[in-house]
Amino acid sequence: MLSQSDIEKAALQLASGGLVALPTETVYGLGADAGNEAAVAKIFKAKGRPSDHPLIVHVARDTDISDFTRDLPQAAEKLIAAFWPGPLTLILRKSARIPDAVTGGQDSVGLRCPAHPLAQALLAEFARIGSGIVAAPSANKFGHVSPTTAEHVKKEFGAAVGKSILLLDGGPCGVGIESTILDLSGSAPVLLRPGAITPEQIADVIGTKPKTRAQAENKGPVTRVSGDLASHYAPRTPLKLVPPAQLKKEVDALLESGKRAAVLALTTQADANVSPPGVGVRGARRLVWITAPSNAEEYARDLYANLRTLDAAGAAMIFAESPPAAKAWEAVRDRITRAAAKG
Ligand code: TXA
Ligand code: MG
């Protein structure tokens, strides 16, 4: 268990311009003082992220965010009351308190109040001794799978963890995929990234369903969302989405060609009728099969850990069984489709 002195140490690390990897309810973040441009530059460097990709700014609960925004629409106030702390990021017109380095030169800022108790404790302490605003993208190398455990963060940043990066271990993340991003900086709300907070839940609170990016595309300036790149959240092994009925054929064909296969399925291996290929050359398993939870929330919670496990299997291909078309699966479908778009 982490103690108050660990939190104080981490807040001091932020205050002195250093990096802190922190747990949130969605994924682990790589945080720095959002008020300190030199500190923010360290995030881009560590991640290998292009500097024009804006970062989300994290705040403690009950922070008066009007300091950081030029205007606070009523919709934002309602959504904050309904969902903060929680996995909803709001894009709002930024005030001069938010440096351009954080927003990649954009006029807007993404604000998020994470629900994880350790993140809240750190943000509260950093509000006491520092600026209270923490810029934190997911704690992974640019384009790679987001981390949902402290171990994943160590794998991403290696020896830097414990040296230039202070890591707070808050256990596995409960949500497992990144926050919903809602753009409230334009004339109508736009959903930039689906997540655990759904468009239906948002509509219940503000009375209108957010537009999709496609619907909003030709209005206003182009918003840069790195999570919006076709290829993102990707394992290093190529990943292919496969309809349930074709899973057997695809897996068998790869195995027959003598290569290793990895599978993220919703069905069990027995139900898919794929027979165990046994142990291959040098004792390596030739097929690694994960049957993911059949409930969308649990599937999302385990998704990135499952992709990392399959990525480590040394397979020629990861086959992911296409998730259902139902609304509840929208965020999962978004991530897995992007993971498949690599190359
Ligand atoms: O759940 C999350 O949101 C996690 C945890 C750590 O809080 N953070 C996260 O950050 O996913 P990141 O940087 O990996 O993804 C944030 C996304 C990026 O795609 C970025 O482009 C977009 O938010 N974003 C940030 N500020 C923006 C802005 N002003 N306008 C448009 N998009 C913005
Ligand atoms: Mg990310």
Short mmCIF file of C-alpha atoms and ligand atoms in Angstrom, two decimals:
data_model
loop_
_atom_site.label_atom_id
_atom_site.label_comp_id
_atom_site.label_asym_id
_atom_site.label_seq_id
_atom_site.Cartn_x
_atom_site.Cartn_y
_atom_site.Cartn_z
CA MET A 1 0.00 0.00 0.00
CA LEU A 2 1.15 3.49 -0.78
CA SER A 3 1.28 6.00 2.05
CA GLN A 4 0.74 9.73 2.30
CA SER A 5 4.51 10.23 2.10
CA ASP A 6 4.57 8.48 -1.31
CA ILE A 7 1.91 10.92 -2.50
CA GLU A 8 3.89 13.86 -1.10
CA LYS A 9 7.03 12.62 -2.83
CA ALA A 10 5.18 12.32 -6.13
CA ALA A 11 3.68 15.81 -5.78
CA LEU A 12 7.17 17.18 -5.09
CA GLN A 13 8.45 15.38 -8.19
CA LEU A 14 5.76 17.18 -10.22
CA ALA A 15 6.52 20.50 -8.53
CA SER A 16 10.19 20.16 -9.41
CA GLY A 17 9.40 19.61 -13.08
CA GLY A 18 9.68 15.80 -13.07
CA LEU A 19 7.54 13.01 -14.46
CA VAL A 20 5.13 10.84 -12.45
CA ALA A 21 3.38 7.78 -13.87
CA LEU A 22 0.05 7.63 -12.11
CA PRO A 23 -2.89 5.24 -12.05
CA THR A 24 -6.28 6.46 -13.20
CA GLU A 25 -9.49 4.47 -13.45
CA THR A 26 -9.02 4.24 -17.25
CA VAL A 27 -5.31 3.68 -17.96
CA TYR A 28 -2.02 4.79 -16.39
CA GLY A 29 -0.96 8.32 -17.28
CA LEU A 30 2.49 9.89 -17.65
CA GLY A 31 2.08 13.14 -15.76
CA ALA A 32 3.92 16.44 -15.52
CA ASP A 33 3.10 19.93 -14.23
CA ALA A 34 0.87 21.38 -16.95
CA GLY A 35 1.92 24.86 -15.88
CA ASN A 36 5.60 24.12 -16.60
CA GLU A 37 6.54 23.99 -20.28
CA ALA A 38 9.91 22.33 -19.68
CA ALA A 39 8.20 19.58 -17.68
CA VAL A 40 5.59 19.09 -20.39
CA ALA A 41 8.35 18.78 -22.99
CA LYS A 42 9.67 15.76 -21.05
CA ILE A 43 6.38 13.94 -21.65
CA PHE A 44 6.62 14.35 -25.42
CA LYS A 45 10.24 13.23 -25.35
CA ALA A 46 9.61 10.15 -23.19
CA LYS A 47 6.65 9.06 -25.31
CA GLY A 48 8.13 9.92 -28.70
CA ARG A 49 4.91 11.82 -29.31
CA PRO A 50 4.71 14.58 -31.96
CA SER A 51 4.63 17.92 -30.13
CA ASP A 52 1.50 19.13 -31.91
CA HIS A 53 -0.61 16.41 -30.29
CA PRO A 54 -2.46 17.99 -27.37
CA LEU A 55 -2.34 16.53 -23.86
CA ILE A 56 -5.22 16.08 -21.42
CA VAL A 57 -4.98 18.18 -18.26
CA HIS A 58 -6.03 16.46 -15.02
CA VAL A 59 -7.50 18.25 -12.02
CA ALA A 60 -8.61 17.30 -8.51
CA ARG A 61 -12.31 17.09 -7.73
CA ASP A 62 -13.96 20.42 -6.89
CA THR A 63 -11.30 22.39 -8.78
CA ASP A 64 -12.66 25.67 -10.13
CA ILE A 65 -11.91 25.02 -13.78
CA SER A 66 -13.11 28.47 -14.85
CA ASP A 67 -9.49 29.55 -14.19
CA PHE A 68 -8.40 27.35 -17.08
CA THR A 69 -11.19 27.98 -19.57
CA ARG A 70 -12.38 31.07 -21.41
CA ASP A 71 -15.99 30.12 -21.11
CA LEU A 72 -17.77 27.33 -19.32
CA PRO A 73 -20.90 26.27 -21.18
CA GLN A 74 -23.84 25.05 -19.15
CA ALA A 75 -23.49 21.65 -20.76
CA ALA A 76 -20.01 21.37 -19.25
CA GLU A 77 -21.24 22.25 -15.78
CA LYS A 78 -23.99 19.65 -16.01
CA LEU A 79 -21.65 16.94 -17.27
CA ILE A 80 -19.11 17.72 -14.56
CA ALA A 81 -21.82 17.45 -11.90
CA ALA A 82 -22.97 14.14 -13.37
CA PHE A 83 -19.70 12.38 -14.25
CA TRP A 84 -16.70 13.88 -12.40
CA PRO A 85 -14.63 12.36 -11.03
CA GLY A 86 -14.91 9.83 -13.83
CA PRO A 87 -13.84 8.79 -17.32
CA LEU A 88 -15.06 11.84 -19.26
CA THR A 89 -12.68 14.42 -20.79
CA LEU A 90 -14.17 17.75 -21.84
CA ILE A 91 -12.60 19.89 -24.55
CA LEU A 92 -13.17 23.56 -23.72
CA ARG A 93 -11.82 26.90 -24.92
CA LYS A 94 -8.64 27.44 -22.92
CA SER A 95 -7.50 30.40 -20.82
CA ALA A 96 -3.95 31.81 -20.81
CA ARG A 97 -3.23 29.70 -17.70
CA ILE A 98 -2.82 26.67 -19.98
CA PRO A 99 0.47 26.89 -21.92
CA ASP A 100 0.41 26.31 -25.68
CA ALA A 101 2.93 23.51 -25.18
CA VAL A 102 0.19 21.47 -23.49
CA THR A 103 -2.40 21.91 -26.21
CA GLY A 104 -0.13 21.60 -29.22
CA GLY A 105 -0.90 25.21 -30.07
CA GLN A 106 -4.66 24.68 -30.07
CA ASP A 107 -7.06 27.16 -28.59
CA SER A 108 -8.83 24.49 -26.56
CA VAL A 109 -7.88 22.26 -23.65
CA GLY A 110 -8.95 18.78 -22.64
CA LEU A 111 -9.86 18.68 -18.94
CA ARG A 112 -10.38 15.52 -16.97
CA CYS A 113 -10.98 14.68 -13.32
CA PRO A 114 -9.95 11.04 -12.82
CA ALA A 115 -11.75 8.85 -10.30
CA HIS A 116 -8.82 6.74 -9.06
CA PRO A 117 -8.22 7.52 -5.36
CA LEU A 118 -4.42 7.71 -5.84
CA ALA A 119 -4.79 10.13 -8.75
CA GLN A 120 -7.15 12.23 -6.65
CA ALA A 121 -4.77 12.20 -3.67
CA LEU A 122 -1.87 13.27 -5.89
CA LEU A 123 -3.87 16.00 -7.62
CA ALA A 124 -5.12 17.36 -4.27
CA GLU A 125 -1.59 17.43 -2.84
CA PHE A 126 -0.24 19.03 -6.02
CA ALA A 127 -2.97 21.68 -5.83
CA ARG A 128 -1.68 22.44 -2.31
CA ILE A 129 2.00 22.74 -3.20
CA GLY A 130 1.95 23.50 -6.94
CA SER A 131 -0.19 24.46 -9.92
CA GLY A 132 -2.67 21.61 -9.37
CA ILE A 133 -2.88 20.89 -13.10
CA VAL A 134 -1.29 17.71 -14.39
CA ALA A 135 -0.83 17.04 -18.10
CA ALA A 136 -0.96 13.29 -18.62
CA PRO A 137 -1.28 11.25 -21.77
CA SER A 138 -1.44 7.48 -21.46
CA ALA A 139 1.91 6.17 -20.18
CA ASN A 140 2.97 4.30 -23.32
CA LYS A 141 5.23 4.95 -26.28
CA PHE A 142 3.43 6.83 -29.04
CA GLY A 143 0.96 4.62 -30.92
CA HIS A 144 1.43 1.62 -28.66
CA VAL A 145 -1.06 -0.13 -26.35
CA SER A 146 -2.00 1.92 -23.26
CA PRO A 147 -0.83 0.55 -19.88
CA THR A 148 -3.39 -0.71 -17.38
CA THR A 149 -0.96 -1.95 -14.71
CA ALA A 150 2.24 -0.60 -13.15
CA GLU A 151 4.08 -3.53 -14.77
CA HIS A 152 2.99 -2.33 -18.20
CA VAL A 153 4.41 1.13 -17.46
CA LYS A 154 7.74 -0.47 -16.52
CA LYS A 155 7.75 -2.40 -19.78
CA GLU A 156 7.11 0.80 -21.77
CA PHE A 157 9.76 2.98 -20.15
CA GLY A 158 12.29 0.46 -18.81
CA ALA A 159 15.16 1.88 -16.82
CA ALA A 160 13.68 5.39 -16.73
CA VAL A 161 11.13 4.11 -14.19
CA GLY A 162 12.57 4.74 -10.75
CA LYS A 163 15.03 7.26 -12.23
CA SER A 164 13.47 10.09 -14.25
CA ILE A 165 9.94 8.67 -13.87
CA LEU A 166 8.39 8.14 -10.44
CA LEU A 167 5.80 5.37 -10.68
CA LEU A 168 2.80 5.17 -8.36
CA ASP A 169 1.43 1.62 -8.35
CA GLY A 170 -2.34 1.74 -7.92
CA GLY A 171 -3.08 -1.79 -9.09
CA PRO A 172 -4.88 -2.69 -12.31
CA CYS A 173 -7.15 -0.03 -13.84
CA GLY A 174 -10.87 -0.72 -13.48
CA VAL A 175 -12.13 0.73 -16.76
CA GLY A 176 -9.22 -0.34 -18.95
CA ILE A 177 -9.71 1.93 -21.97
CA GLU A 178 -9.16 5.68 -22.24
CA SER A 179 -11.75 8.27 -21.24
CA THR A 180 -14.61 9.41 -23.44
CA ILE A 181 -13.63 12.73 -25.08
CA LEU A 182 -16.39 15.25 -25.70
CA ASP A 183 -15.62 18.49 -27.54
CA LEU A 184 -17.66 21.38 -26.15
CA SER A 185 -15.51 24.12 -27.72
CA GLY A 186 -17.63 24.49 -30.86
CA SER A 187 -21.23 25.18 -31.70
CA ALA A 188 -22.44 21.66 -30.92
CA PRO A 189 -21.06 18.84 -28.74
CA VAL A 190 -18.90 16.35 -30.69
CA LEU A 191 -17.80 12.94 -29.50
CA LEU A 192 -14.07 12.74 -30.34
CA ARG A 193 -13.36 9.40 -28.66
CA PRO A 194 -15.87 6.84 -27.37
CA GLY A 195 -15.28 5.50 -23.87
CA ALA A 196 -17.01 4.22 -20.76
CA ILE A 197 -19.31 7.26 -20.60
CA THR A 198 -21.63 6.69 -23.57
CA PRO A 199 -23.30 9.18 -25.95
CA GLU A 200 -26.64 8.06 -24.49
CA GLN A 201 -25.53 8.92 -20.96
CA ILE A 202 -24.30 12.31 -22.19
CA ALA A 203 -27.61 12.95 -23.98
CA ASP A 204 -29.52 12.13 -20.79
CA VAL A 205 -27.66 14.95 -19.02
CA ILE A 206 -27.44 17.69 -21.67
CA GLY A 207 -30.56 16.91 -23.69
CA THR A 208 -28.81 16.44 -27.05
CA LYS A 209 -26.88 13.53 -28.43
CA PRO A 210 -23.30 14.53 -29.35
CA LYS A 211 -22.43 14.55 -33.02
CA THR A 212 -20.03 11.97 -34.30
CA ARG A 213 -16.73 13.16 -35.78
CA ALA A 214 -18.02 12.26 -39.22
CA GLN A 215 -21.10 14.45 -38.76
CA ALA A 216 -18.98 17.34 -37.51
CA GLU A 217 -16.11 16.91 -39.96
CA ASN A 218 -16.61 19.94 -42.20
CA LYS A 219 -17.41 22.36 -39.40
CA GLY A 220 -14.73 24.36 -37.60
CA PRO A 221 -11.00 23.71 -37.40
CA VAL A 222 -9.62 20.21 -37.61
CA THR A 223 -8.99 18.87 -34.15
CA ARG A 224 -5.91 16.78 -33.76
CA VAL A 225 -6.49 13.70 -31.68
CA SER A 226 -3.66 11.22 -31.81
CA GLY A 227 -6.09 8.57 -30.63
CA ASP A 228 -7.92 9.44 -33.81
CA LEU A 229 -5.14 8.27 -36.09
CA ALA A 230 -6.34 5.17 -37.90
CA SER A 231 -3.45 3.19 -36.46
CA HIS A 232 -3.27 3.64 -32.70
CA TYR A 233 -3.46 1.55 -29.53
CA ALA A 234 -1.59 -1.09 -31.52
CA PRO A 235 0.35 -4.17 -30.46
CA ARG A 236 3.58 -4.80 -32.38
CA THR A 237 2.33 -8.06 -33.86
CA PRO A 238 -0.07 -7.46 -36.77
CA LEU A 239 -3.67 -7.79 -35.65
CA LYS A 240 -6.54 -8.85 -37.84
CA LEU A 241 -10.23 -8.54 -37.04
CA VAL A 242 -12.06 -11.70 -37.99
CA PRO A 243 -15.81 -12.40 -38.01
CA PRO A 244 -16.71 -15.29 -35.67
CA ALA A 245 -17.62 -17.62 -38.55
CA GLN A 246 -14.14 -17.24 -40.12
CA LEU A 247 -12.05 -17.62 -36.99
CA LYS A 248 -11.42 -21.34 -37.38
CA LYS A 249 -10.40 -21.04 -41.04
CA GLU A 250 -7.97 -18.17 -40.42
CA VAL A 251 -6.32 -19.73 -37.37
CA ASP A 252 -6.01 -23.17 -38.96
CA ALA A 253 -4.48 -21.70 -42.12
CA LEU A 254 -1.77 -19.88 -40.19
CA LEU A 255 -0.98 -22.88 -38.00
CA GLU A 256 -0.81 -25.15 -41.03
CA SER A 257 1.73 -22.83 -42.60
CA GLY A 258 3.94 -23.62 -39.58
CA LYS A 259 3.60 -20.23 -37.92
CA ARG A 260 2.39 -19.35 -34.46
CA ALA A 261 -1.01 -17.81 -33.91
CA ALA A 262 -2.50 -15.69 -31.13
CA VAL A 263 -6.23 -15.27 -30.69
CA LEU A 264 -8.41 -12.83 -28.77
CA ALA A 265 -11.76 -14.53 -28.97
CA LEU A 266 -15.18 -14.27 -27.45
CA THR A 267 -15.80 -17.96 -28.04
CA THR A 268 -13.74 -20.70 -26.43
CA GLN A 269 -11.23 -22.62 -28.49
CA ALA A 270 -13.43 -25.73 -28.24
CA ASP A 271 -16.54 -23.87 -29.41
CA ALA A 272 -14.62 -22.38 -32.33
CA ASN A 273 -13.68 -25.95 -33.20
CA VAL A 274 -9.96 -25.18 -33.40
CA SER A 275 -8.03 -28.22 -32.24
CA PRO A 276 -5.02 -27.72 -29.96
CA PRO A 277 -1.92 -27.73 -32.21
CA GLY A 278 0.32 -28.81 -29.35
CA VAL A 279 3.88 -27.73 -28.77
CA GLY A 280 5.95 -26.56 -31.69
CA VAL A 281 9.63 -26.00 -32.33
CA ARG A 282 11.86 -25.63 -29.26
CA GLY A 283 8.89 -26.26 -26.96
CA ALA A 284 7.11 -23.03 -27.86
CA ARG A 285 3.34 -23.04 -27.80
CA ARG A 286 2.05 -22.64 -31.32
CA LEU A 287 -1.31 -21.22 -30.35
CA VAL A 288 -2.13 -18.81 -27.58
CA TRP A 289 -5.87 -18.43 -27.17
CA ILE A 290 -7.55 -15.96 -24.86
CA THR A 291 -11.29 -16.15 -24.37
CA ALA A 292 -12.21 -12.60 -23.36
CA PRO A 293 -15.19 -11.74 -21.14
CA SER A 294 -18.47 -11.64 -23.06
CA ASN A 295 -19.58 -8.46 -21.28
CA ALA A 296 -18.37 -5.22 -22.95
CA GLU A 297 -17.22 -3.54 -19.74
CA GLU A 298 -15.15 -6.49 -18.62
CA TYR A 299 -13.82 -7.00 -22.13
CA ALA A 300 -12.63 -3.37 -22.10
CA ARG A 301 -11.07 -3.72 -18.65
CA ASP A 302 -8.94 -6.67 -19.82
CA LEU A 303 -8.37 -5.57 -23.43
CA TYR A 304 -4.92 -3.96 -23.24
CA ALA A 305 -3.50 -6.57 -20.87
CA ASN A 306 -4.79 -9.26 -23.23
CA LEU A 307 -3.23 -7.54 -26.25
CA ARG A 308 0.10 -7.33 -24.43
CA THR A 309 -0.04 -11.04 -23.53
CA LEU A 310 -0.81 -11.96 -27.13
CA ASP A 311 1.83 -9.57 -28.43
CA ALA A 312 4.42 -11.42 -26.33
CA ALA A 313 3.44 -14.81 -27.78
CA GLY A 314 5.77 -14.50 -30.76
CA ALA A 315 2.90 -15.12 -33.14
CA ALA A 316 2.86 -14.11 -36.81
CA MET A 317 -0.62 -12.71 -36.34
CA ILE A 318 -3.10 -11.82 -33.61
CA PHE A 319 -6.63 -12.70 -34.68
CA ALA A 320 -9.30 -10.75 -32.83
CA GLU A 321 -12.84 -12.02 -33.11
CA SER A 322 -15.02 -9.06 -34.16
CA PRO A 323 -16.96 -7.74 -31.17
CA PRO A 324 -20.77 -7.50 -31.39
CA ALA A 325 -22.34 -4.56 -33.23
CA ALA A 326 -24.38 -3.47 -30.17
CA LYS A 327 -24.01 0.08 -28.76
CA ALA A 328 -22.45 -1.18 -25.54
CA TRP A 329 -19.43 -2.30 -27.58
CA GLU A 330 -18.78 1.03 -29.36
CA ALA A 331 -15.66 2.01 -27.42
CA VAL A 332 -14.19 -1.50 -27.62
CA ARG A 333 -14.87 -1.65 -31.37
CA ASP A 334 -13.15 1.73 -31.79
CA ARG A 335 -9.95 0.57 -30.02
CA ILE A 336 -9.74 -2.86 -31.60
CA THR A 337 -10.36 -1.44 -35.07
CA ARG A 338 -7.51 1.03 -34.59
CA ALA A 339 -5.28 -1.74 -33.24
CA ALA A 340 -5.98 -3.63 -36.45
CA ALA A 341 -5.22 -0.67 -38.73
CA LYS A 342 -1.44 -0.81 -38.30
CA GLY A 343 0.90 -1.09 -41.23
O1 TXA B 1 -8.28 8.12 -20.01
C1 TXA B 1 -7.55 8.99 -20.46
O2 TXA B 1 -8.00 9.98 -21.06
C2 TXA B 1 -6.04 8.82 -20.26
C3 TXA B 1 -5.71 8.96 -18.77
C4 TXA B 1 -4.25 8.94 -18.51
O3 TXA B 1 -6.30 10.12 -18.28
N1 TXA B 1 -5.32 9.77 -21.04
C5 TXA B 1 -5.22 9.69 -22.36
O4 TXA B 1 -4.39 10.64 -22.90
O5 TXA B 1 -5.78 8.86 -23.04
P1 TXA B 1 -3.81 10.56 -24.39
O6 TXA B 1 -2.92 11.74 -24.53
O7 TXA B 1 -3.19 9.24 -24.63
O8 TXA B 1 -5.04 10.80 -25.25
C6 TXA B 1 -5.67 12.05 -25.17
C7 TXA B 1 -6.36 12.40 -26.41
C8 TXA B 1 -5.35 12.58 -27.52
O9 TXA B 1 -5.76 11.81 -28.61
C9 TXA B 1 -5.36 14.08 -27.75
O10 TXA B 1 -5.10 14.39 -29.08
C10 TXA B 1 -6.77 14.46 -27.31
O11 TXA B 1 -7.00 13.65 -26.22
N2 TXA B 1 -6.84 15.85 -26.90
C11 TXA B 1 -6.26 16.43 -25.84
N3 TXA B 1 -6.49 17.75 -25.83
C12 TXA B 1 -7.24 18.02 -26.90
C13 TXA B 1 -7.79 19.21 -27.48
N4 TXA B 1 -7.60 20.40 -26.94
N5 TXA B 1 -8.52 19.08 -28.61
C14 TXA B 1 -8.70 17.88 -29.18
N6 TXA B 1 -8.19 16.74 -28.70
C15 TXA B 1 -7.47 16.80 -27.59
MG MG B 2 -2.74 7.47 -25.57
#
